[in-house]
């Protein structure tokens, strides 16, 4: 057996036989004390005897699975120990790799988007937001039903466009499709949030725990923690704004070690906390709709990543779990000794500041929503 071998996945051949991946599985070399490991990088692999090209990404992304011999003193061949990465390092931010011009473009695009959102949707004199809310509200006198319909519309558009992403990017390109995706999803999200803020206390009261000792602290802490479960792609602001070409990432570090679907977990935590605090039927209906949407996202997200990344996703899936900490408890995910460093990064420091700012700005958010009369 040669001292090293690699499997390069790029974008030339549309299909690949399963046999090509047979040697990717971690195993012990009977002739030596060396072990075999798998890693994945978003850069060209080092020279190796075997190079195989594979088209798994219409956006021309490149995944490199490197199978190399690693000298280890132990006699174990745990898949988690040996396969350092089959996905990407999440929430990584290197200041020296940033371009000032990119962030200037981002600021300009953000300003234009907010201006158009205000003009075409939020402002009742020029936008269509109130007309949209009024049309949905005409379906029922029940705030619970209207809340669920608004979430259903948003979920259908958001998940539908996400599912059509591969096909859409082939037709109009990744940047144009991101503009379409955000341009449709953002107004619907704003409408749903504003309606919830304005009508969150209009339902039937199911319980009242706001004066109970410790409840406020539990709700505050739960809401704060929930934002640390944002999906790592959210941190790629330059891709979100299409300054950089948007990509479908396969993340594996950071919060992904805890759960493969952090956005769902964070949404469940947020919903349970707010339903506990508000304690009425409107909050319960909103939570039901949002949690249902994110549970669908678990299935749909795994399906899309499996289609895009194939064996690389399966490797990540084996080492992660949907239920928080399940993979860690069962030993499929072994945390590095310095795991905490994966959270001491600028994106998480920014999330901390923004979450605290959002809590302080709650009265302002509520006043602005009331003024819209949605």
mmCIF file of C-alpha atoms in Angstrom:
data_model
loop_
_atom_site.group_PDB
_atom_site.id
_atom_site.type_symbol
_atom_site.label_atom_id
_atom_site.label_comp_id
_atom_site.label_asym_id
_atom_site.label_seq_id
_atom_site.Cartn_x
_atom_site.Cartn_y
_atom_site.Cartn_z
ATOM 1 C CA UNK A 1 0.000 0.000 0.000
ATOM 2 C CA UNK A 2 1.402 3.411 -0.922
ATOM 3 C CA UNK A 3 2.208 5.964 1.724
ATOM 4 C CA UNK A 4 -0.684 8.192 0.781
ATOM 5 C CA UNK A 5 -3.567 8.424 -1.590
ATOM 6 C CA UNK A 6 -6.296 10.961 -2.231
ATOM 7 C CA UNK A 7 -9.676 11.310 -3.877
ATOM 8 C CA UNK A 8 -10.376 14.672 -5.493
ATOM 9 C CA UNK A 9 -13.967 15.651 -6.098
ATOM 10 C CA UNK A 10 -14.376 18.474 -8.550
ATOM 11 C CA UNK A 11 -16.753 19.294 -11.382
ATOM 12 C CA UNK A 12 -16.091 17.299 -14.525
ATOM 13 C CA UNK A 13 -17.927 13.976 -14.492
ATOM 14 C CA UNK A 14 -21.622 13.885 -13.548
ATOM 15 C CA UNK A 15 -21.650 10.487 -11.875
ATOM 16 C CA UNK A 16 -19.277 8.205 -10.039
ATOM 17 C CA UNK A 17 -19.510 4.575 -9.094
ATOM 18 C CA UNK A 18 -19.867 3.614 -5.457
ATOM 19 C CA UNK A 19 -16.765 1.442 -5.760
ATOM 20 C CA UNK A 20 -14.654 4.595 -6.052
ATOM 21 C CA UNK A 21 -15.476 5.352 -2.454
ATOM 22 C CA UNK A 22 -14.747 1.874 -1.132
ATOM 23 C CA UNK A 23 -11.308 2.848 0.141
ATOM 24 C CA UNK A 24 -12.535 6.009 1.844
ATOM 25 C CA UNK A 25 -13.762 4.081 4.863
ATOM 26 C CA UNK A 26 -11.355 4.236 7.738
ATOM 27 C CA UNK A 27 -9.402 1.031 8.302
ATOM 28 C CA UNK A 28 -6.217 -0.328 9.793
ATOM 29 C CA UNK A 29 -3.237 -1.114 7.598
ATOM 30 C CA UNK A 30 -2.260 -4.623 8.653
ATOM 31 C CA UNK A 31 1.334 -4.219 7.531
ATOM 32 C CA UNK A 32 2.217 -1.144 9.589
ATOM 33 C CA UNK A 33 1.190 0.727 12.699
ATOM 34 C CA UNK A 34 0.047 3.672 10.603
ATOM 35 C CA UNK A 35 -3.586 4.630 10.315
ATOM 36 C CA UNK A 36 -5.718 6.026 7.537
ATOM 37 C CA UNK A 37 -7.519 9.342 7.845
ATOM 38 C CA UNK A 38 -9.944 11.386 5.834
ATOM 39 C CA UNK A 39 -10.019 15.140 5.654
ATOM 40 C CA UNK A 40 -11.823 17.621 3.486
ATOM 41 C CA UNK A 41 -10.660 21.012 2.333
ATOM 42 C CA UNK A 42 -11.858 23.655 -0.044
ATOM 43 C CA UNK A 43 -8.483 23.878 -1.769
ATOM 44 C CA UNK A 44 -6.518 21.669 -4.162
ATOM 45 C CA UNK A 45 -5.325 18.398 -2.694
ATOM 46 C CA UNK A 46 -1.595 17.628 -2.520
ATOM 47 C CA UNK A 47 -0.070 15.457 -5.255
ATOM 48 C CA UNK A 48 -1.307 11.884 -5.007
ATOM 49 C CA UNK A 49 -1.518 8.721 -7.110
ATOM 50 C CA UNK A 50 -5.270 8.781 -7.649
ATOM 51 C CA UNK A 51 -7.283 11.768 -8.844
ATOM 52 C CA UNK A 52 -10.925 11.376 -9.789
ATOM 53 C CA UNK A 53 -13.173 14.179 -10.984
ATOM 54 C CA UNK A 54 -16.795 14.306 -9.934
ATOM 55 C CA UNK A 55 -19.557 16.783 -10.789
ATOM 56 C CA UNK A 56 -21.613 17.194 -7.624
ATOM 57 C CA UNK A 57 -22.113 20.916 -7.694
ATOM 58 C CA UNK A 58 -23.671 23.120 -10.362
ATOM 59 C CA UNK A 59 -22.076 26.130 -8.706
ATOM 60 C CA UNK A 60 -18.628 24.680 -9.537
ATOM 61 C CA UNK A 61 -17.650 24.200 -5.920
ATOM 62 C CA UNK A 62 -14.784 21.851 -5.184
ATOM 63 C CA UNK A 63 -14.681 19.360 -2.338
ATOM 64 C CA UNK A 64 -11.433 17.564 -1.714
ATOM 65 C CA UNK A 65 -11.435 14.349 0.288
ATOM 66 C CA UNK A 66 -7.882 13.550 1.259
ATOM 67 C CA UNK A 67 -7.096 10.006 2.327
ATOM 68 C CA UNK A 68 -3.667 10.002 3.874
ATOM 69 C CA UNK A 69 -1.549 7.778 6.076
ATOM 70 C CA UNK A 70 -1.072 9.276 9.520
ATOM 71 C CA UNK A 71 1.447 8.079 12.060
ATOM 72 C CA UNK A 72 -0.382 7.479 15.324
ATOM 73 C CA UNK A 73 0.825 5.870 18.467
ATOM 74 C CA UNK A 74 -2.556 4.421 19.301
ATOM 75 C CA UNK A 75 -4.137 1.289 17.973
ATOM 76 C CA UNK A 76 -7.599 2.779 17.422
ATOM 77 C CA UNK A 77 -9.211 3.566 14.109
ATOM 78 C CA UNK A 78 -12.246 5.575 15.222
ATOM 79 C CA UNK A 79 -13.919 7.291 12.270
ATOM 80 C CA UNK A 80 -14.260 10.407 14.391
ATOM 81 C CA UNK A 81 -10.620 10.336 15.503
ATOM 82 C CA UNK A 82 -9.142 9.819 12.052
ATOM 83 C CA UNK A 83 -11.473 11.777 9.814
ATOM 84 C CA UNK A 84 -10.648 15.296 10.911
ATOM 85 C CA UNK A 85 -12.908 17.078 8.463
ATOM 86 C CA UNK A 86 -15.207 16.037 5.673
ATOM 87 C CA UNK A 87 -16.837 19.468 5.673
ATOM 88 C CA UNK A 88 -15.862 23.081 6.257
ATOM 89 C CA UNK A 89 -14.791 24.976 9.358
ATOM 90 C CA UNK A 90 -17.794 27.062 10.391
ATOM 91 C CA UNK A 91 -17.789 30.660 11.635
ATOM 92 C CA UNK A 92 -14.162 31.111 10.561
ATOM 93 C CA UNK A 93 -13.269 34.749 9.924
ATOM 94 C CA UNK A 94 -9.783 35.911 9.023
ATOM 95 C CA UNK A 95 -9.489 39.678 8.972
ATOM 96 C CA UNK A 96 -6.411 39.659 6.738
ATOM 97 C CA UNK A 97 -8.387 37.897 4.005
ATOM 98 C CA UNK A 98 -11.083 40.591 3.941
ATOM 99 C CA UNK A 99 -11.229 43.259 1.253
ATOM 100 C CA UNK A 100 -12.378 46.755 2.140
ATOM 101 C CA UNK A 101 -14.086 47.119 -1.236
ATOM 102 C CA UNK A 102 -16.199 44.016 -0.569
ATOM 103 C CA UNK A 103 -17.548 45.471 2.661
ATOM 104 C CA UNK A 104 -18.183 48.813 0.976
ATOM 105 C CA UNK A 105 -20.259 46.965 -1.635
ATOM 106 C CA UNK A 106 -22.028 45.106 1.161
ATOM 107 C CA UNK A 107 -22.918 48.361 2.935
ATOM 108 C CA UNK A 108 -24.251 49.890 -0.280
ATOM 109 C CA UNK A 109 -26.308 46.779 -1.105
ATOM 110 C CA UNK A 110 -27.690 46.635 2.451
ATOM 111 C CA UNK A 111 -28.730 50.281 2.242
ATOM 112 C CA UNK A 112 -30.431 49.770 -1.133
ATOM 113 C CA UNK A 113 -32.253 46.663 0.109
ATOM 114 C CA UNK A 114 -33.538 48.411 3.236
ATOM 115 C CA UNK A 115 -34.637 51.429 1.183
ATOM 116 C CA UNK A 116 -36.540 49.273 -1.311
ATOM 117 C CA UNK A 117 -38.066 47.193 1.480
ATOM 118 C CA UNK A 118 -39.342 50.333 3.158
ATOM 119 C CA UNK A 119 -40.596 51.870 -0.097
ATOM 120 C CA UNK A 120 -42.186 48.834 -1.715
ATOM 121 C CA UNK A 121 -43.422 46.886 1.299
ATOM 122 C CA UNK A 122 -43.319 48.507 4.740
ATOM 123 C CA UNK A 123 -44.533 52.064 4.038
ATOM 124 C CA UNK A 124 -48.326 51.878 4.002
ATOM 125 C CA UNK A 125 -48.588 54.770 1.542
ATOM 126 C CA UNK A 126 -46.337 53.252 -1.129
ATOM 127 C CA UNK A 127 -45.815 49.583 -0.271
ATOM 128 C CA UNK A 128 -47.827 46.403 -0.627
ATOM 129 C CA UNK A 129 -47.233 44.983 2.861
ATOM 130 C CA UNK A 130 -50.509 46.184 4.395
ATOM 131 C CA UNK A 131 -52.504 45.008 1.394
ATOM 132 C CA UNK A 132 -50.881 41.586 1.734
ATOM 133 C CA UNK A 133 -51.680 41.374 5.456
ATOM 134 C CA UNK A 134 -55.247 42.563 4.849
ATOM 135 C CA UNK A 135 -55.805 39.943 2.155
ATOM 136 C CA UNK A 136 -54.564 37.139 4.400
ATOM 137 C CA UNK A 137 -56.540 38.479 7.381
ATOM 138 C CA UNK A 138 -59.712 38.398 5.299
ATOM 139 C CA UNK A 139 -59.484 34.599 5.225
ATOM 140 C CA UNK A 140 -60.431 34.289 8.891
ATOM 141 C CA UNK A 141 -61.340 36.292 11.985
ATOM 142 C CA UNK A 142 -59.038 34.045 13.998
ATOM 143 C CA UNK A 143 -55.602 35.507 14.670
ATOM 144 C CA UNK A 144 -54.329 31.965 15.144
ATOM 145 C CA UNK A 145 -55.432 30.951 11.656
ATOM 146 C CA UNK A 146 -53.996 34.102 10.063
ATOM 147 C CA UNK A 147 -50.710 33.519 11.908
ATOM 148 C CA UNK A 148 -50.497 29.961 10.609
ATOM 149 C CA UNK A 149 -51.375 31.013 7.048
ATOM 150 C CA UNK A 150 -48.656 33.698 7.068
ATOM 151 C CA UNK A 151 -46.100 31.144 8.254
ATOM 152 C CA UNK A 152 -47.324 28.632 5.671
ATOM 153 C CA UNK A 153 -46.893 31.160 2.850
ATOM 154 C CA UNK A 154 -43.410 32.098 4.011
ATOM 155 C CA UNK A 155 -42.396 28.464 4.546
ATOM 156 C CA UNK A 156 -43.662 27.401 1.121
ATOM 157 C CA UNK A 157 -41.806 30.190 -0.685
ATOM 158 C CA UNK A 158 -38.636 29.930 1.398
ATOM 159 C CA UNK A 159 -38.292 26.143 1.308
ATOM 160 C CA UNK A 160 -39.581 25.949 -2.250
ATOM 161 C CA UNK A 161 -36.966 28.340 -3.585
ATOM 162 C CA UNK A 162 -34.285 26.570 -1.539
ATOM 163 C CA UNK A 163 -35.290 23.254 -3.114
ATOM 164 C CA UNK A 164 -35.110 24.754 -6.600
ATOM 165 C CA UNK A 165 -31.704 26.309 -5.961
ATOM 166 C CA UNK A 166 -29.593 23.900 -8.022
ATOM 167 C CA UNK A 167 -31.841 24.251 -11.048
ATOM 168 C CA UNK A 168 -32.262 27.994 -10.606
ATOM 169 C CA UNK A 169 -28.540 28.658 -10.337
ATOM 170 C CA UNK A 170 -27.945 26.781 -13.563
ATOM 171 C CA UNK A 171 -30.460 29.005 -15.343
ATOM 172 C CA UNK A 172 -29.730 32.496 -13.975
ATOM 173 C CA UNK A 173 -26.545 32.078 -11.926
ATOM 174 C CA UNK A 174 -25.847 31.926 -8.188
ATOM 175 C CA UNK A 175 -25.864 35.667 -7.525
ATOM 176 C CA UNK A 176 -29.076 36.373 -9.423
ATOM 177 C CA UNK A 177 -30.808 33.459 -7.713
ATOM 178 C CA UNK A 178 -29.743 34.765 -4.284
ATOM 179 C CA UNK A 179 -31.242 38.161 -5.151
ATOM 180 C CA UNK A 180 -34.488 36.461 -6.198
ATOM 181 C CA UNK A 181 -34.516 34.301 -3.062
ATOM 182 C CA UNK A 182 -33.929 37.215 -0.687
ATOM 183 C CA UNK A 183 -36.182 39.599 -2.596
ATOM 184 C CA UNK A 184 -39.174 37.299 -2.159
ATOM 185 C CA UNK A 185 -38.416 35.827 1.276
ATOM 186 C CA UNK A 186 -37.512 39.020 3.138
ATOM 187 C CA UNK A 187 -40.851 40.880 2.735
ATOM 188 C CA UNK A 188 -42.793 37.754 3.727
ATOM 189 C CA UNK A 189 -40.608 37.297 6.809
ATOM 190 C CA UNK A 190 -41.092 40.944 7.843
ATOM 191 C CA UNK A 191 -44.877 40.625 7.443
ATOM 192 C CA UNK A 192 -45.006 37.499 9.575
ATOM 193 C CA UNK A 193 -42.846 39.000 12.329
ATOM 194 C CA UNK A 194 -44.794 42.272 12.439
ATOM 195 C CA UNK A 195 -48.136 40.447 12.585
ATOM 196 C CA UNK A 196 -46.882 38.296 15.451
ATOM 197 C CA UNK A 197 -45.654 41.342 17.408
ATOM 198 C CA UNK A 198 -48.939 43.181 16.913
ATOM 199 C CA UNK A 199 -51.236 40.264 17.768
ATOM 200 C CA UNK A 200 -49.212 38.169 20.185
ATOM 201 C CA UNK A 201 -51.570 38.989 23.079
ATOM 202 C CA UNK A 202 -54.832 38.706 21.109
ATOM 203 C CA UNK A 203 -55.348 34.977 21.607
ATOM 204 C CA UNK A 204 -56.999 32.947 24.333
ATOM 205 C CA UNK A 205 -54.919 32.909 27.501
ATOM 206 C CA UNK A 206 -53.802 29.383 28.321
ATOM 207 C CA UNK A 207 -51.594 30.146 31.324
ATOM 208 C CA UNK A 208 -50.037 33.148 33.018
ATOM 209 C CA UNK A 209 -46.529 32.658 34.365
ATOM 210 C CA UNK A 210 -44.999 36.069 33.780
ATOM 211 C CA UNK A 211 -45.020 36.856 37.479
ATOM 212 C CA UNK A 212 -43.693 33.473 38.564
ATOM 213 C CA UNK A 213 -40.204 33.503 40.137
ATOM 214 C CA UNK A 214 -37.404 32.727 37.703
ATOM 215 C CA UNK A 215 -39.589 32.598 34.579
ATOM 216 C CA UNK A 216 -38.296 35.863 33.138
ATOM 217 C CA UNK A 217 -34.706 34.743 33.663
ATOM 218 C CA UNK A 218 -35.379 31.360 32.019
ATOM 219 C CA UNK A 219 -37.069 32.986 29.017
ATOM 220 C CA UNK A 220 -34.320 35.591 28.632
ATOM 221 C CA UNK A 221 -31.497 33.067 28.859
ATOM 222 C CA UNK A 222 -33.230 30.624 26.492
ATOM 223 C CA UNK A 223 -33.841 33.344 23.916
ATOM 224 C CA UNK A 224 -30.226 34.500 24.198
ATOM 225 C CA UNK A 225 -28.850 30.976 23.733
ATOM 226 C CA UNK A 226 -31.161 30.281 20.797
ATOM 227 C CA UNK A 227 -29.329 32.804 18.604
ATOM 228 C CA UNK A 228 -26.056 30.904 19.013
ATOM 229 C CA UNK A 229 -27.720 28.107 17.041
ATOM 230 C CA UNK A 230 -27.942 30.169 13.875
ATOM 231 C CA UNK A 231 -26.890 28.170 10.838
ATOM 232 C CA UNK A 232 -23.237 29.046 10.072
ATOM 233 C CA UNK A 233 -24.049 30.192 6.523
ATOM 234 C CA UNK A 234 -25.801 33.169 8.122
ATOM 235 C CA UNK A 235 -22.377 34.496 9.121
ATOM 236 C CA UNK A 236 -21.198 34.648 5.506
ATOM 237 C CA UNK A 237 -22.633 38.127 5.026
ATOM 238 C CA UNK A 238 -20.808 38.749 1.766
ATOM 239 C CA UNK A 239 -22.454 35.647 0.286
ATOM 240 C CA UNK A 240 -25.831 36.522 1.815
ATOM 241 C CA UNK A 241 -25.664 39.870 0.007
ATOM 242 C CA UNK A 242 -24.271 38.202 -3.157
ATOM 243 C CA UNK A 243 -21.083 40.282 -3.021
ATOM 244 C CA UNK A 244 -19.249 36.967 -3.036
ATOM 245 C CA UNK A 245 -20.737 34.172 -5.106
ATOM 246 C CA UNK A 246 -23.212 32.312 -2.840
ATOM 247 C CA UNK A 247 -22.372 28.678 -2.155
ATOM 248 C CA UNK A 248 -24.118 25.786 -0.481
ATOM 249 C CA UNK A 249 -21.712 24.926 2.314
ATOM 250 C CA UNK A 250 -21.147 21.650 4.111
ATOM 251 C CA UNK A 251 -20.250 22.750 7.632
ATOM 252 C CA UNK A 252 -18.853 20.427 10.274
ATOM 253 C CA UNK A 253 -17.210 22.302 13.150
ATOM 254 C CA UNK A 254 -18.497 24.615 15.866
ATOM 255 C CA UNK A 255 -22.194 24.328 16.584
ATOM 256 C CA UNK A 256 -22.488 21.593 13.943
ATOM 257 C CA UNK A 257 -20.726 19.217 16.335
ATOM 258 C CA UNK A 258 -23.642 19.698 18.741
ATOM 259 C CA UNK A 259 -26.388 19.357 16.128
ATOM 260 C CA UNK A 260 -26.387 19.079 12.359
ATOM 261 C CA UNK A 261 -29.438 21.374 12.238
ATOM 262 C CA UNK A 262 -28.726 24.237 14.643
ATOM 263 C CA UNK A 263 -31.288 26.561 13.049
ATOM 264 C CA UNK A 264 -34.066 24.111 13.939
ATOM 265 C CA UNK A 265 -32.795 23.687 17.497
ATOM 266 C CA UNK A 266 -32.496 27.436 18.002
ATOM 267 C CA UNK A 267 -36.002 28.003 16.648
ATOM 268 C CA UNK A 268 -37.461 25.358 18.978
ATOM 269 C CA UNK A 269 -35.719 26.942 21.982
ATOM 270 C CA UNK A 270 -36.968 30.416 20.988
ATOM 271 C CA UNK A 271 -40.529 29.214 20.413
ATOM 272 C CA UNK A 272 -40.761 27.311 23.693
ATOM 273 C CA UNK A 273 -39.385 30.296 25.608
ATOM 274 C CA UNK A 274 -41.785 32.812 24.067
ATOM 275 C CA UNK A 275 -44.780 30.500 24.320
ATOM 276 C CA UNK A 276 -43.991 29.967 28.004
ATOM 277 C CA UNK A 277 -43.812 33.737 28.524
ATOM 278 C CA UNK A 278 -46.867 34.821 26.489
ATOM 279 C CA UNK A 279 -48.940 31.758 27.318
ATOM 280 C CA UNK A 280 -51.762 32.137 24.808
ATOM 281 C CA UNK A 281 -53.148 30.519 21.671
ATOM 282 C CA UNK A 282 -51.547 32.946 19.185
ATOM 283 C CA UNK A 283 -48.082 32.242 20.562
ATOM 284 C CA UNK A 284 -48.825 28.509 20.518
ATOM 285 C CA UNK A 285 -50.008 28.687 16.893
ATOM 286 C CA UNK A 286 -46.919 30.661 15.835
ATOM 287 C CA UNK A 287 -44.643 28.179 17.580
ATOM 288 C CA UNK A 288 -46.447 25.236 15.994
ATOM 289 C CA UNK A 289 -46.035 26.705 12.523
ATOM 290 C CA UNK A 290 -42.388 27.734 12.947
ATOM 291 C CA UNK A 291 -41.305 24.440 14.489
ATOM 292 C CA UNK A 292 -43.143 22.508 11.767
ATOM 293 C CA UNK A 293 -41.380 24.541 9.087
ATOM 294 C CA UNK A 294 -37.960 23.883 10.606
ATOM 295 C CA UNK A 295 -38.637 20.171 11.066
ATOM 296 C CA UNK A 296 -39.385 20.003 7.353
ATOM 297 C CA UNK A 297 -36.125 21.879 6.832
ATOM 298 C CA UNK A 298 -34.255 19.082 8.600
ATOM 299 C CA UNK A 299 -35.398 16.542 6.027
ATOM 300 C CA UNK A 300 -35.125 18.930 3.093
ATOM 301 C CA UNK A 301 -31.705 20.230 4.110
ATOM 302 C CA UNK A 302 -30.223 16.759 4.475
ATOM 303 C CA UNK A 303 -31.696 15.762 1.133
ATOM 304 C CA UNK A 304 -30.180 18.758 -0.661
ATOM 305 C CA UNK A 305 -26.762 18.322 0.952
ATOM 306 C CA UNK A 306 -26.741 14.612 0.126
ATOM 307 C CA UNK A 307 -27.521 15.434 -3.503
ATOM 308 C CA UNK A 308 -24.848 18.126 -3.663
ATOM 309 C CA UNK A 309 -22.024 16.478 -1.699
ATOM 310 C CA UNK A 310 -22.705 12.746 -1.761
ATOM 311 C CA UNK A 311 -20.166 10.737 0.268
ATOM 312 C CA UNK A 312 -18.744 13.849 1.917
ATOM 313 C CA UNK A 313 -22.166 14.576 3.430
ATOM 314 C CA UNK A 314 -22.577 10.956 4.502
ATOM 315 C CA UNK A 315 -19.263 11.237 6.376
ATOM 316 C CA UNK A 316 -20.490 14.360 8.177
ATOM 317 C CA UNK A 317 -23.851 12.736 8.866
ATOM 318 C CA UNK A 318 -22.184 9.750 10.530
ATOM 319 C CA UNK A 319 -20.345 12.051 12.937
ATOM 320 C CA UNK A 320 -23.221 14.415 13.734
ATOM 321 C CA UNK A 321 -26.815 14.241 14.911
ATOM 322 C CA UNK A 322 -30.091 16.109 14.591
ATOM 323 C CA UNK A 323 -30.840 15.819 18.314
ATOM 324 C CA UNK A 324 -28.404 18.069 20.215
ATOM 325 C CA UNK A 325 -25.423 16.267 21.802
ATOM 326 C CA UNK A 326 -26.633 12.814 20.657
ATOM 327 C CA UNK A 327 -23.568 12.166 18.494
ATOM 328 C CA UNK A 328 -21.274 13.313 21.307
ATOM 329 C CA UNK A 329 -22.985 11.106 23.900
ATOM 330 C CA UNK A 330 -22.888 8.041 21.652
ATOM 331 C CA UNK A 331 -19.218 8.602 20.798
ATOM 332 C CA UNK A 332 -19.713 9.304 17.098
ATOM 333 C CA UNK A 333 -18.480 12.866 17.630
ATOM 334 C CA UNK A 334 -15.326 13.331 19.685
ATOM 335 C CA UNK A 335 -14.756 16.954 20.580
ATOM 336 C CA UNK A 336 -11.241 18.376 20.233
ATOM 337 C CA UNK A 337 -9.610 19.490 23.485
ATOM 338 C CA UNK A 338 -9.766 23.101 22.327
ATOM 339 C CA UNK A 339 -13.364 22.861 21.074
ATOM 340 C CA UNK A 340 -14.304 26.069 22.887
ATOM 341 C CA UNK A 341 -12.055 28.012 20.498
ATOM 342 C CA UNK A 342 -14.505 27.270 17.667
ATOM 343 C CA UNK A 343 -16.892 29.692 19.393
ATOM 344 C CA UNK A 344 -14.373 32.390 20.286
ATOM 345 C CA UNK A 345 -14.665 33.942 16.874
ATOM 346 C CA UNK A 346 -15.838 37.288 15.553
ATOM 347 C CA UNK A 347 -19.220 36.033 14.231
ATOM 348 C CA UNK A 348 -20.220 34.758 17.682
ATOM 349 C CA UNK A 349 -19.001 37.911 19.375
ATOM 350 C CA UNK A 350 -21.145 39.845 16.892
ATOM 351 C CA UNK A 351 -24.142 37.601 17.623
ATOM 352 C CA UNK A 352 -23.691 38.304 21.336
ATOM 353 C CA UNK A 353 -23.741 42.066 20.765
ATOM 354 C CA UNK A 354 -26.686 41.953 18.352
ATOM 355 C CA UNK A 355 -28.757 39.686 20.624
ATOM 356 C CA UNK A 356 -28.234 41.971 23.594
ATOM 357 C CA UNK A 357 -29.030 44.950 21.366
ATOM 358 C CA UNK A 358 -32.236 43.322 20.133
ATOM 359 C CA UNK A 359 -33.369 42.721 23.717
ATOM 360 C CA UNK A 360 -32.742 46.350 24.632
ATOM 361 C CA UNK A 361 -34.514 47.458 21.423
ATOM 362 C CA UNK A 362 -37.656 45.377 22.097
ATOM 363 C CA UNK A 363 -39.783 48.445 22.980
ATOM 364 C CA UNK A 364 -38.656 50.202 19.794
ATOM 365 C CA UNK A 365 -39.470 47.125 17.673
ATOM 366 C CA UNK A 366 -42.922 46.879 19.237
ATOM 367 C CA UNK A 367 -43.672 50.583 18.714
ATOM 368 C CA UNK A 368 -42.573 50.455 15.085
ATOM 369 C CA UNK A 369 -44.793 47.408 14.460
ATOM 370 C CA UNK A 370 -47.839 49.025 16.105
ATOM 371 C CA UNK A 371 -47.485 52.083 13.857
ATOM 372 C CA UNK A 372 -47.966 49.917 10.775
ATOM 373 C CA UNK A 373 -51.429 48.694 11.878
ATOM 374 C CA UNK A 374 -50.873 45.303 10.247
#
